[in-house]
Amino acid sequence: MSTPARVLVAGASAAGLATAEALRRKGYTGALTLLGDEEHVPYDRPPLSKQVLAGAWQPERSHLRTREVLDALDAEFLLGDAAASLDVANRTVHTESGRALAADAIVLATGVRPRTLPGQEGLTGVHVLRSLDDALALRAELLAARRLLVVGDGVLGAEIAATARGLGVEVVLAGPQAAPLAAQLGPLASGLLAELHNENGVKLRLGAGVDGLTTDAANSGRVTGARLCTGEVLEADLVVVALGAIPCTDWLEDSGLVLGNGVVCDSRCRAADGIYAAGDVARWHHEHLGSLLRLENRTNATEQALAVAANLLGADQPYTPIPYFWTDQFDAKLQIHGVLTADAEVSVVEGDPAARRFVARYARHGKAVGVLGWNMPKQARLHRRQHLGGSR
Amino acid sequence: MKITVDEDKCCGAGSCVLAAPEVFDQRDEDGVVVLLEAEPAQHLRAAVREAADVCPAAAIALSEA
């Protein structure tokens, strides 16, 4: 494909912004438009469950770039207007407000939205945490809350629990796993996380999924807690639901693109001729793993955007990253490189888990598949290179 | 080009070191970014721009002074 004269990016968060920046860095001089559903300039999500929720950062500190840097990008930002439909043949995005935006190439970077519990809508005192506004709304109630119930034992739920505990709120963390992040990290690291939460006063109510939310008998419309699938009821005056996310592809349903847990793409992150996807919403063919993959992490948003920008300009390169994410909970900084599985063979290759400073190598059938660092970020990166290889 | 880093924002990913190892390193104890060259030479600038753009915590700021 020849270099497009006009590129439209649907989505103005990390992946959308990174696509635009990478295009300019690679010398693209054509027209560039970013469409965002929120009014905010592009901001970063990882701080929302930590620094922003804790109040350590003012919201502006989560902005990804200053106004000057955004201006220098020479891109048109259309904010506060969501993509509503896509005409693939004419490469045109129609927006909620009625705009018709035509381009030679379109990048789909609309991200994900939080999964919710049945009956959650319309109840007060129940939150999700995906956007900056979500974080500020949760923080406002958290400051007055006595007991927070976190529904969900993944990364986001565990981070929210740690942050809320740091604010002095009583916290219960509920979820179906044996320990926080057990499916992602396996028994050693998730067991250490459970210990860490326990020591810091988070009450773990694990091993049972949440069935639904409860309200008071007077039907005030305010949540009073949640019911577990065992029948047990957990009381709380504030609930946050962190049960994962769903790709924002509703607006693409009539487009003719292949959808299935994301926008299905080839190994070049291409969904159709001139149409690419990047970030949380993209499910692409990872040539090294030999399967479709969709990653919801901050680094993928940037790395995939770089790959898409290169392919838009004619590189024709497959996107084959080594996945990476990090999480900060209490005093623990975890770095996870590769694809860890709960049943992997885990060996400590540096440091000591008892000292809570170590690097572990994860292997399957003797072959390294991942590296986990616990309060050893630099060492984890060095082991990643040693054990997982890759171009970086 | 002048580089400034915000240590508080740094998440220790090390993406900057991968992109521009002549300019960035990480502290051994906590992985926080270490700036080796605040005013990098011409031939390093493209790599530095990439390092700033790929930083997952937006902790690296560049000015063209």
GROMACS .gro file of C-alpha atoms in nm:
model
  457
    1MET     CA    1   0.000   0.000   0.000
    2SER     CA    2   0.129   0.344  -0.084
    3THR     CA    3   0.170   0.601   0.191
    4PRO     CA    4  -0.173   0.728   0.289
    5ALA     CA    5  -0.247   1.098   0.247
    6ARG     CA    6  -0.486   1.102   0.542
    7VAL     CA    7  -0.482   0.882   0.852
    8LEU     CA    8  -0.767   0.862   1.099
    9VAL     CA    9  -0.716   0.704   1.441
   10ALA     CA   10  -1.035   0.605   1.623
   11GLY     CA   11  -0.934   0.622   1.987
   12ALA     CA   12  -0.726   0.891   2.158
   13SER     CA   13  -0.577   0.697   2.444
   14ALA     CA   14  -0.234   0.534   2.475
   15ALA     CA   15  -0.249   0.327   2.154
   16GLY     CA   16  -0.407   0.601   1.945
   17LEU     CA   17  -0.160   0.865   2.058
   18ALA     CA   18   0.136   0.630   2.015
   19THR     CA   19   0.025   0.552   1.658
   20ALA     CA   20   0.016   0.922   1.576
   21GLU     CA   21   0.353   0.990   1.739
   22ALA     CA   22   0.518   0.695   1.566
   23LEU     CA   23   0.383   0.804   1.228
   24ARG     CA   24   0.534   1.150   1.270
   25ARG     CA   25   0.863   1.012   1.403
   26LYS     CA   26   0.887   0.791   1.094
   27GLY     CA   27   0.844   1.094   0.873
   28TYR     CA   28   0.474   1.086   0.790
   29THR     CA   29   0.368   1.437   0.688
   30GLY     CA   30   0.008   1.380   0.580
   31ALA     CA   31  -0.312   1.470   0.759
   32LEU     CA   32  -0.367   1.305   1.096
   33THR     CA   33  -0.687   1.297   1.298
   34LEU     CA   34  -0.748   1.141   1.640
   35LEU     CA   35  -1.104   1.080   1.749
   36GLY     CA   36  -1.167   1.031   2.122
   37ASP     CA   37  -1.490   0.960   2.306
   38GLU     CA   38  -1.380   1.145   2.622
   39GLU     CA   39  -1.329   1.519   2.658
   40HIS     CA   40  -0.991   1.468   2.822
   41VAL     CA   41  -0.664   1.497   2.635
   42PRO     CA   42  -0.484   1.160   2.619
   43TYR     CA   43  -0.405   1.035   2.967
   44ASP     CA   44  -0.241   0.730   3.117
   45ARG     CA   45  -0.442   0.454   3.283
   46PRO     CA   46  -0.194   0.268   3.507
   47PRO     CA   47  -0.181   0.559   3.759
   48LEU     CA   48  -0.561   0.564   3.790
   49SER     CA   49  -0.576   0.268   4.029
   50LYS     CA   50  -0.273   0.392   4.221
   51GLN     CA   51  -0.151   0.755   4.230
   52VAL     CA   52  -0.477   0.915   4.110
   53LEU     CA   53  -0.702   0.699   4.328
   54ALA     CA   54  -0.473   0.761   4.626
   55GLY     CA   55  -0.483   1.136   4.564
   56ALA     CA   56  -0.103   1.152   4.536
   57TRP     CA   57  -0.141   1.293   4.185
   58GLN     CA   58  -0.370   1.564   4.057
   59PRO     CA   59  -0.558   1.432   3.750
   60GLU     CA   60  -0.349   1.646   3.513
   61ARG     CA   61  -0.038   1.457   3.614
   62SER     CA   62  -0.176   1.149   3.436
   63HIS     CA   63  -0.186   1.332   3.103
   64LEU     CA   64   0.044   1.156   2.860
   65ARG     CA   65   0.177   1.473   2.697
   66THR     CA   66   0.180   1.843   2.762
   67ARG     CA   67  -0.034   2.070   2.546
   68GLU     CA   68   0.283   2.193   2.369
   69VAL     CA   69   0.389   1.841   2.276
   70LEU     CA   70   0.040   1.760   2.148
   71ASP     CA   71   0.037   2.080   1.942
   72ALA     CA   72   0.375   1.992   1.791
   73LEU     CA   73   0.227   1.664   1.667
   74ASP     CA   74   0.028   1.864   1.411
   75ALA     CA   75  -0.274   1.638   1.448
   76GLU     CA   76  -0.640   1.723   1.470
   77PHE     CA   77  -0.791   1.603   1.799
   78LEU     CA   78  -1.166   1.550   1.790
   79LEU     CA   79  -1.248   1.484   2.155
   80GLY     CA   80  -1.578   1.415   2.326
   81ASP     CA   81  -1.719   1.239   2.022
   82ALA     CA   82  -1.730   0.860   1.992
   83ALA     CA   83  -1.697   0.648   1.681
   84ALA     CA   84  -2.043   0.510   1.595
   85SER     CA   85  -1.994   0.309   1.277
   86LEU     CA   86  -1.737   0.222   1.012
   87ASP     CA   87  -1.785   0.208   0.637
   88VAL     CA   88  -1.497  -0.019   0.535
   89ALA     CA   89  -1.537   0.021   0.157
   90ASN     CA   90  -1.524   0.401   0.177
   91ARG     CA   91  -1.291   0.405   0.478
   92THR     CA   92  -1.518   0.641   0.665
   93VAL     CA   93  -1.594   0.660   1.036
   94HIS     CA   94  -1.929   0.804   1.137
   95THR     CA   95  -1.939   0.954   1.485
   96GLU     CA   96  -2.204   0.989   1.754
   97SER     CA   97  -2.236   1.359   1.684
   98GLY     CA   98  -2.294   1.299   1.312
   99ARG     CA   99  -1.948   1.360   1.168
  100ALA     CA  100  -1.836   1.157   0.866
  101LEU     CA  101  -1.457   1.123   0.873
  102ALA     CA  102  -1.302   0.978   0.559
  103ALA     CA  103  -0.938   0.871   0.539
  104ASP     CA  104  -0.700   0.662   0.330
  105ALA     CA  105  -0.607   0.454   0.632
  106ILE     CA  106  -0.791   0.401   0.959
  107VAL     CA  107  -0.653   0.270   1.288
  108LEU     CA  108  -0.901   0.118   1.531
  109ALA     CA  109  -0.784   0.189   1.887
  110THR     CA  110  -1.109   0.208   2.081
  111GLY     CA  111  -0.990  -0.002   2.374
  112VAL     CA  112  -1.210  -0.193   2.616
  113ARG     CA  113  -1.488  -0.122   2.862
  114PRO     CA  114  -1.526  -0.278   3.206
  115ARG     CA  115  -1.735  -0.589   3.254
  116THR     CA  116  -2.014  -0.532   3.505
  117LEU     CA  117  -2.240  -0.747   3.725
  118PRO     CA  118  -2.607  -0.796   3.641
  119GLY     CA  119  -2.813  -0.532   3.819
  120GLN     CA  120  -2.515  -0.304   3.869
  121GLU     CA  121  -2.653  -0.021   3.657
  122GLY     CA  122  -2.883   0.206   3.850
  123LEU     CA  123  -2.730   0.120   4.188
  124THR     CA  124  -2.537   0.385   4.375
  125GLY     CA  125  -2.221   0.301   4.562
  126VAL     CA  126  -2.100   0.065   4.288
  127HIS     CA  127  -1.807   0.164   4.072
  128VAL     CA  128  -1.588   0.042   3.791
  129LEU     CA  129  -1.241   0.183   3.719
  130ARG     CA  130  -1.144   0.238   3.360
  131SER     CA  131  -1.148   0.611   3.294
  132LEU     CA  132  -1.008   0.914   3.473
  133ASP     CA  133  -1.362   1.016   3.565
  134ASP     CA  134  -1.423   0.667   3.708
  135ALA     CA  135  -1.113   0.704   3.928
  136LEU     CA  136  -1.217   1.045   4.057
  137ALA     CA  137  -1.573   0.927   4.129
  138LEU     CA  138  -1.445   0.623   4.319
  139ARG     CA  139  -1.196   0.836   4.512
  140ALA     CA  140  -1.467   1.083   4.617
  141GLU     CA  141  -1.672   0.803   4.773
  142LEU     CA  142  -1.372   0.616   4.908
  143LEU     CA  143  -1.278   0.908   5.130
  144ALA     CA  144  -1.609   0.874   5.314
  145ALA     CA  145  -1.635   0.495   5.302
  146ARG     CA  146  -1.603   0.262   5.597
  147ARG     CA  147  -1.573  -0.067   5.411
  148LEU     CA  148  -1.488  -0.124   5.047
  149LEU     CA  149  -1.562  -0.452   4.874
  150VAL     CA  150  -1.347  -0.521   4.570
  151VAL     CA  151  -1.507  -0.776   4.338
  152GLY     CA  152  -1.231  -0.926   4.127
  153ASP     CA  153  -0.896  -1.083   4.213
  154GLY     CA  154  -0.697  -0.981   3.905
  155VAL     CA  155  -0.442  -0.702   3.861
  156LEU     CA  156  -0.687  -0.413   3.878
  157GLY     CA  157  -0.881  -0.547   4.177
  158ALA     CA  158  -0.563  -0.617   4.373
  159GLU     CA  159  -0.421  -0.271   4.296
  160ILE     CA  160  -0.743  -0.097   4.401
  161ALA     CA  161  -0.751  -0.301   4.722
  162ALA     CA  162  -0.393  -0.201   4.805
  163THR     CA  163  -0.453   0.167   4.730
  164ALA     CA  164  -0.777   0.180   4.930
  165ARG     CA  165  -0.609   0.010   5.224
  166GLY     CA  166  -0.338   0.275   5.207
  167LEU     CA  167  -0.613   0.534   5.256
  168GLY     CA  168  -0.716   0.361   5.576
  169VAL     CA  169  -1.037   0.209   5.447
  170GLU     CA  170  -1.141  -0.139   5.555
  171VAL     CA  171  -1.106  -0.355   5.243
  172VAL     CA  172  -1.243  -0.697   5.147
  173LEU     CA  173  -1.117  -0.852   4.824
  174ALA     CA  174  -1.340  -1.125   4.675
  175GLY     CA  175  -1.281  -1.353   4.380
  176PRO     CA  176  -1.281  -1.713   4.263
  177GLN     CA  177  -0.904  -1.775   4.264
  178ALA     CA  178  -0.695  -1.920   4.545
  179ALA     CA  179  -0.484  -1.602   4.563
  180PRO     CA  180  -0.474  -1.266   4.381
  181LEU     CA  181  -0.349  -1.309   4.022
  182ALA     CA  182  -0.315  -1.686   4.071
  183ALA     CA  183  -0.401  -1.764   3.709
  184GLN     CA  184  -0.146  -1.515   3.581
  185LEU     CA  185   0.142  -1.577   3.821
  186GLY     CA  186   0.109  -1.929   3.955
  187PRO     CA  187   0.122  -2.040   4.320
  188LEU     CA  188   0.459  -1.897   4.429
  189ALA     CA  189   0.411  -1.532   4.335
  190SER     CA  190   0.034  -1.521   4.393
  191GLY     CA  191   0.089  -1.681   4.734
  192LEU     CA  192   0.335  -1.405   4.820
  193LEU     CA  193   0.082  -1.148   4.702
  194ALA     CA  194  -0.183  -1.301   4.928
  195GLU     CA  195   0.059  -1.278   5.222
  196LEU     CA  196   0.135  -0.917   5.138
  197HIS     CA  197  -0.233  -0.823   5.128
  198ASN     CA  198  -0.300  -1.009   5.451
  199GLU     CA  199  -0.015  -0.836   5.632
  200ASN     CA  200  -0.145  -0.501   5.519
  201GLY     CA  201  -0.493  -0.570   5.648
  202VAL     CA  202  -0.682  -0.655   5.329
  203LYS     CA  203  -0.936  -0.926   5.409
  204LEU     CA  204  -0.914  -1.186   5.135
  205ARG     CA  205  -1.238  -1.373   5.067
  206LEU     CA  206  -1.114  -1.591   4.786
  207GLY     CA  207  -1.212  -1.920   4.631
  208ALA     CA  208  -1.572  -1.819   4.561
  209GLY     CA  209  -1.706  -1.606   4.278
  210VAL     CA  210  -1.950  -1.323   4.331
  211ASP     CA  211  -2.304  -1.403   4.228
  212GLY     CA  212  -2.463  -1.061   4.249
  213LEU     CA  213  -2.494  -0.738   4.440
  214THR     CA  214  -2.722  -0.678   4.737
  215THR     CA  215  -2.930  -0.373   4.828
  216ASP     CA  216  -3.109  -0.285   5.150
  217ALA     CA  217  -3.464  -0.394   5.223
  218ALA     CA  218  -3.594  -0.040   5.182
  219ASN     CA  219  -3.474  -0.057   4.822
  220SER     CA  220  -3.295   0.274   4.842
  221GLY     CA  221  -3.101   0.196   4.529
  222ARG     CA  222  -2.777   0.186   4.723
  223VAL     CA  223  -2.555  -0.119   4.730
  224THR     CA  224  -2.506  -0.297   5.063
  225GLY     CA  225  -2.262  -0.563   4.951
  226ALA     CA  226  -2.247  -0.876   4.741
  227ARG     CA  227  -2.360  -1.234   4.752
  228LEU     CA  228  -2.109  -1.509   4.679
  229CYS     CA  229  -2.200  -1.821   4.483
  230THR     CA  230  -2.173  -2.009   4.814
  231GLY     CA  231  -2.466  -1.802   4.944
  232GLU     CA  232  -2.250  -1.602   5.183
  233VAL     CA  233  -2.314  -1.228   5.189
  234LEU     CA  234  -2.030  -0.975   5.219
  235GLU     CA  235  -2.138  -0.638   5.353
  236ALA     CA  236  -1.988  -0.312   5.235
  237ASP     CA  237  -2.088   0.047   5.191
  238LEU     CA  238  -1.891   0.081   4.870
  239VAL     CA  239  -1.825  -0.174   4.597
  240VAL     CA  240  -1.587  -0.169   4.302
  241VAL     CA  241  -1.631  -0.426   4.029
  242ALA     CA  242  -1.306  -0.527   3.857
  243LEU     CA  243  -1.403  -0.832   3.657
  244GLY     CA  244  -1.208  -0.769   3.342
  245ALA     CA  245  -1.307  -0.589   3.028
  246ILE     CA  246  -1.483  -0.626   2.695
  247PRO     CA  247  -1.338  -0.492   2.369
  248CYS     CA  248  -1.523  -0.184   2.239
  249THR     CA  249  -1.631  -0.329   1.907
  250ASP     CA  250  -2.008  -0.274   1.927
  251TRP     CA  251  -1.974   0.014   1.685
  252LEU     CA  252  -1.810  -0.219   1.430
  253GLU     CA  253  -2.082  -0.484   1.428
  254ASP     CA  254  -2.223  -0.381   1.090
  255SER     CA  255  -1.884  -0.307   0.937
  256GLY     CA  256  -1.817  -0.652   0.795
  257LEU     CA  257  -1.487  -0.678   0.983
  258VAL     CA  258  -1.424  -1.006   1.161
  259LEU     CA  259  -1.497  -0.958   1.531
  260GLY     CA  260  -1.442  -1.212   1.807
  261ASN     CA  261  -1.310  -1.098   2.142
  262GLY     CA  262  -1.168  -0.794   1.966
  263VAL     CA  263  -1.102  -0.688   1.609
  264VAL     CA  264  -0.949  -0.992   1.441
  265CYS     CA  265  -0.637  -0.899   1.246
  266ASP     CA  266  -0.364  -1.068   1.047
  267SER     CA  267  -0.004  -1.077   1.167
  268ARG     CA  268   0.042  -0.717   1.044
  269CYS     CA  269  -0.242  -0.598   1.273
  270ARG     CA  270  -0.449  -0.541   0.960
  271ALA     CA  271  -0.824  -0.599   0.981
  272ALA     CA  272  -0.896  -0.509   0.617
  273ASP     CA  273  -0.717  -0.326   0.338
  274GLY     CA  274  -0.615   0.009   0.485
  275ILE     CA  275  -0.770  -0.070   0.823
  276TYR     CA  276  -0.557  -0.164   1.122
  277ALA     CA  277  -0.615  -0.217   1.493
  278ALA     CA  278  -0.390  -0.138   1.791
  279GLY     CA  279  -0.400  -0.176   2.166
  280ASP     CA  280  -0.654  -0.348   2.389
  281VAL     CA  281  -0.913  -0.385   2.113
  282ALA     CA  282  -0.687  -0.568   1.864
  283ARG     CA  283  -0.671  -0.946   1.840
  284TRP     CA  284  -0.401  -1.031   1.595
  285HIS     CA  285  -0.217  -1.337   1.471
  286HIS     CA  286   0.110  -1.367   1.665
  287GLU     CA  287   0.336  -1.556   1.426
  288HIS     CA  288   0.577  -1.685   1.690
  289LEU     CA  289   0.302  -1.815   1.917
  290GLY     CA  290   0.103  -1.938   1.619
  291SER     CA  291  -0.228  -1.813   1.754
  292LEU     CA  292  -0.452  -1.512   1.787
  293LEU     CA  293  -0.364  -1.294   2.083
  294ARG     CA  294  -0.518  -0.989   2.246
  295LEU     CA  295  -0.320  -0.811   2.516
  296GLU     CA  296  -0.463  -0.564   2.763
  297ASN     CA  297  -0.154  -0.398   2.891
  298ARG     CA  298   0.005  -0.059   2.874
  299THR     CA  299   0.321  -0.157   2.692
  300ASN     CA  300   0.130  -0.342   2.423
  301ALA     CA  301  -0.069  -0.029   2.348
  302THR     CA  302   0.255   0.148   2.256
  303GLU     CA  303   0.441  -0.139   2.092
  304GLN     CA  304   0.148  -0.242   1.877
  305ALA     CA  305   0.094   0.119   1.776
  306LEU     CA  306   0.456   0.133   1.660
  307ALA     CA  307   0.407  -0.181   1.453
  308VAL     CA  308   0.086  -0.044   1.301
  309ALA     CA  309   0.250   0.289   1.217
  310ALA     CA  310   0.537   0.108   1.044
  311ASN     CA  311   0.301  -0.114   0.847
  312LEU     CA  312   0.087   0.184   0.750
  313LEU     CA  313   0.398   0.331   0.593
  314GLY     CA  314   0.472   0.011   0.402
  315ALA     CA  315   0.697  -0.195   0.633
  316ASP     CA  316   0.497  -0.521   0.600
  317GLN     CA  317   0.635  -0.658   0.929
  318PRO     CA  318   0.463  -0.908   1.157
  319TYR     CA  319   0.403  -0.793   1.516
  320THR     CA  320   0.564  -1.050   1.747
  321PRO     CA  321   0.616  -0.891   2.088
  322ILE     CA  322   0.724  -1.054   2.411
  323PRO     CA  323   0.429  -0.948   2.630
  324TYR     CA  324   0.513  -0.737   2.934
  325PHE     CA  325   0.317  -0.586   3.220
  326TRP     CA  326   0.388  -0.456   3.565
  327THR     CA  327   0.188  -0.407   3.880
  328ASP     CA  328   0.257  -0.213   4.200
  329GLN     CA  329   0.084  -0.326   4.519
  330PHE     CA  330   0.192  -0.196   4.861
  331ASP     CA  331   0.573  -0.210   4.851
  332ALA     CA  332   0.587  -0.475   4.579
  333LYS     CA  333   0.678  -0.386   4.222
  334LEU     CA  334   0.622  -0.682   3.993
  335GLN     CA  335   0.749  -0.702   3.637
  336ILE     CA  336   0.615  -0.980   3.417
  337HIS     CA  337   0.779  -1.061   3.085
  338GLY     CA  338   0.651  -1.331   2.850
  339VAL     CA  339   0.345  -1.550   2.894
  340LEU     CA  340   0.334  -1.702   3.241
  341THR     CA  341   0.094  -1.982   3.317
  342ALA     CA  342  -0.015  -2.113   3.654
  343ASP     CA  343   0.117  -2.462   3.580
  344ALA     CA  344   0.462  -2.351   3.461
  345GLU     CA  345   0.781  -2.484   3.622
  346VAL     CA  346   0.912  -2.194   3.830
  347SER     CA  347   1.274  -2.153   3.936
  348VAL     CA  348   1.424  -1.860   4.124
  349VAL     CA  349   1.724  -1.737   3.922
  350GLU     CA  350   1.825  -1.433   4.130
  351GLY     CA  351   1.751  -1.297   4.476
  352ASP     CA  352   1.533  -1.463   4.736
  353PRO     CA  353   1.152  -1.481   4.768
  354ALA     CA  354   1.187  -1.475   5.149
  355ALA     CA  355   1.355  -1.134   5.116
  356ARG     CA  356   1.085  -1.029   4.866
  357ARG     CA  357   1.340  -0.940   4.608
  358PHE     CA  358   1.388  -1.197   4.336
  359VAL     CA  359   1.361  -1.296   3.973
  360ALA     CA  360   1.189  -1.620   3.872
  361ARG     CA  361   1.208  -1.803   3.541
  362TYR     CA  362   0.893  -1.974   3.417
  363ALA     CA  363   0.927  -2.273   3.185
  364ARG     CA  364   0.707  -2.527   3.012
  365HIS     CA  365   0.856  -2.858   2.902
  366GLY     CA  366   1.194  -2.717   2.995
  367LYS     CA  367   1.162  -2.414   2.764
  368ALA     CA  368   1.154  -2.064   2.916
  369VAL     CA  369   0.822  -1.889   2.858
  370GLY     CA  370   0.844  -1.600   3.102
  371VAL     CA  371   1.034  -1.406   3.365
  372LEU     CA  372   0.890  -1.248   3.679
  373GLY     CA  373   1.071  -0.985   3.882
  374TRP     CA  374   0.966  -0.900   4.237
  375ASN     CA  375   1.122  -0.568   4.339
  376MET     CA  376   1.398  -0.631   4.084
  377PRO     CA  377   1.292  -0.447   3.766
  378LYS     CA  378   1.633  -0.405   3.610
  379GLN     CA  379   1.742  -0.760   3.683
  380ALA     CA  380   1.412  -0.892   3.545
  381ARG     CA  381   1.476  -0.710   3.218
  382LEU     CA  382   1.827  -0.857   3.196
  383HIS     CA  383   1.692  -1.207   3.260
  384ARG     CA  384   1.424  -1.150   3.000
  385ARG     CA  385   1.693  -1.093   2.741
  386GLN     CA  386   1.888  -1.397   2.857
  387HIS     CA  387   1.596  -1.638   2.881
  388LEU     CA  388   1.343  -1.509   2.631
  389GLY     CA  389   1.571  -1.354   2.370
  390GLY     CA  390   1.390  -1.134   2.121
  391SER     CA  391   1.529  -0.840   1.934
  392ARG     CA  392   1.535  -0.633   2.254
  393MET     CA  393   1.778   1.840   2.262
  394LYS     CA  394   1.746   1.830   2.639
  395ILE     CA  395   1.604   1.534   2.828
  396THR     CA  396   1.430   1.545   3.165
  397VAL     CA  397   1.302   1.242   3.351
  398ASP     CA  398   1.036   1.222   3.620
  399GLU     CA  399   1.157   0.954   3.863
  400ASP     CA  400   0.822   0.949   4.044
  401LYS     CA  401   0.645   0.849   3.725
  402CYS     CA  402   0.896   0.580   3.626
  403CYS     CA  403   0.754   0.228   3.651
  404GLY     CA  404   1.082   0.048   3.590
  405ALA     CA  405   0.983  -0.111   3.260
  406GLY     CA  406   1.322  -0.039   3.109
  407SER     CA  407   1.178   0.037   2.764
  408CYS     CA  408   1.403   0.343   2.743
  409VAL     CA  409   1.715   0.134   2.802
  410LEU     CA  410   1.609  -0.103   2.527
  411ALA     CA  411   1.552   0.186   2.286
  412ALA     CA  412   1.858   0.399   2.373
  413PRO     CA  413   2.110   0.215   2.592
  414GLU     CA  414   2.373   0.489   2.546
  415VAL     CA  415   2.142   0.744   2.708
  416PHE     CA  416   1.937   0.558   2.967
  417ASP     CA  417   2.004   0.301   3.237
  418GLN     CA  418   1.814   0.173   3.541
  419ARG     CA  419   1.906   0.181   3.908
  420ASP     CA  420   2.003  -0.164   4.035
  421GLU     CA  421   1.797  -0.135   4.354
  422ASP     CA  422   1.457  -0.025   4.224
  423GLY     CA  423   1.476  -0.012   3.845
  424VAL     CA  424   1.412   0.363   3.827
  425VAL     CA  425   1.549   0.534   3.517
  426VAL     CA  426   1.901   0.680   3.525
  427LEU     CA  427   1.979   0.952   3.274
  428LEU     CA  428   2.332   0.904   3.136
  429GLU     CA  429   2.326   1.190   2.885
  430ALA     CA  430   2.091   1.484   2.943
  431GLU     CA  431   2.193   1.646   2.614
  432PRO     CA  432   2.248   1.357   2.373
  433ALA     CA  433   2.457   1.382   2.059
  434GLN     CA  434   2.286   1.423   1.722
  435HIS     CA  435   2.317   1.060   1.619
  436LEU     CA  436   2.134   0.943   1.934
  437ARG     CA  437   1.832   1.170   1.901
  438ALA     CA  438   1.609   0.941   1.696
  439ALA     CA  439   1.658   0.665   1.951
  440VAL     CA  440   1.589   0.909   2.235
  441ARG     CA  441   1.265   1.021   2.069
  442GLU     CA  442   1.162   0.660   2.043
  443ALA     CA  443   1.256   0.602   2.409
  444ALA     CA  444   1.037   0.893   2.516
  445ASP     CA  445   0.746   0.776   2.302
  446VAL     CA  446   0.761   0.413   2.417
  447CYS     CA  447   0.797   0.493   2.787
  448PRO     CA  448   0.482   0.334   2.930
  449ALA     CA  449   0.471   0.586   3.213
  450ALA     CA  450   0.534   0.902   3.008
  451ALA     CA  451   0.824   0.974   3.243
  452ILE     CA  452   1.061   1.115   2.979
  453ALA     CA  453   1.018   1.470   2.848
  454LEU     CA  454   1.217   1.624   2.563
  455SER     CA  455   1.275   1.987   2.478
  456GLU     CA  456   1.441   2.106   2.161
  457ALA     CA  457   1.633   2.386   2.331
   0.00000   0.00000   0.00000
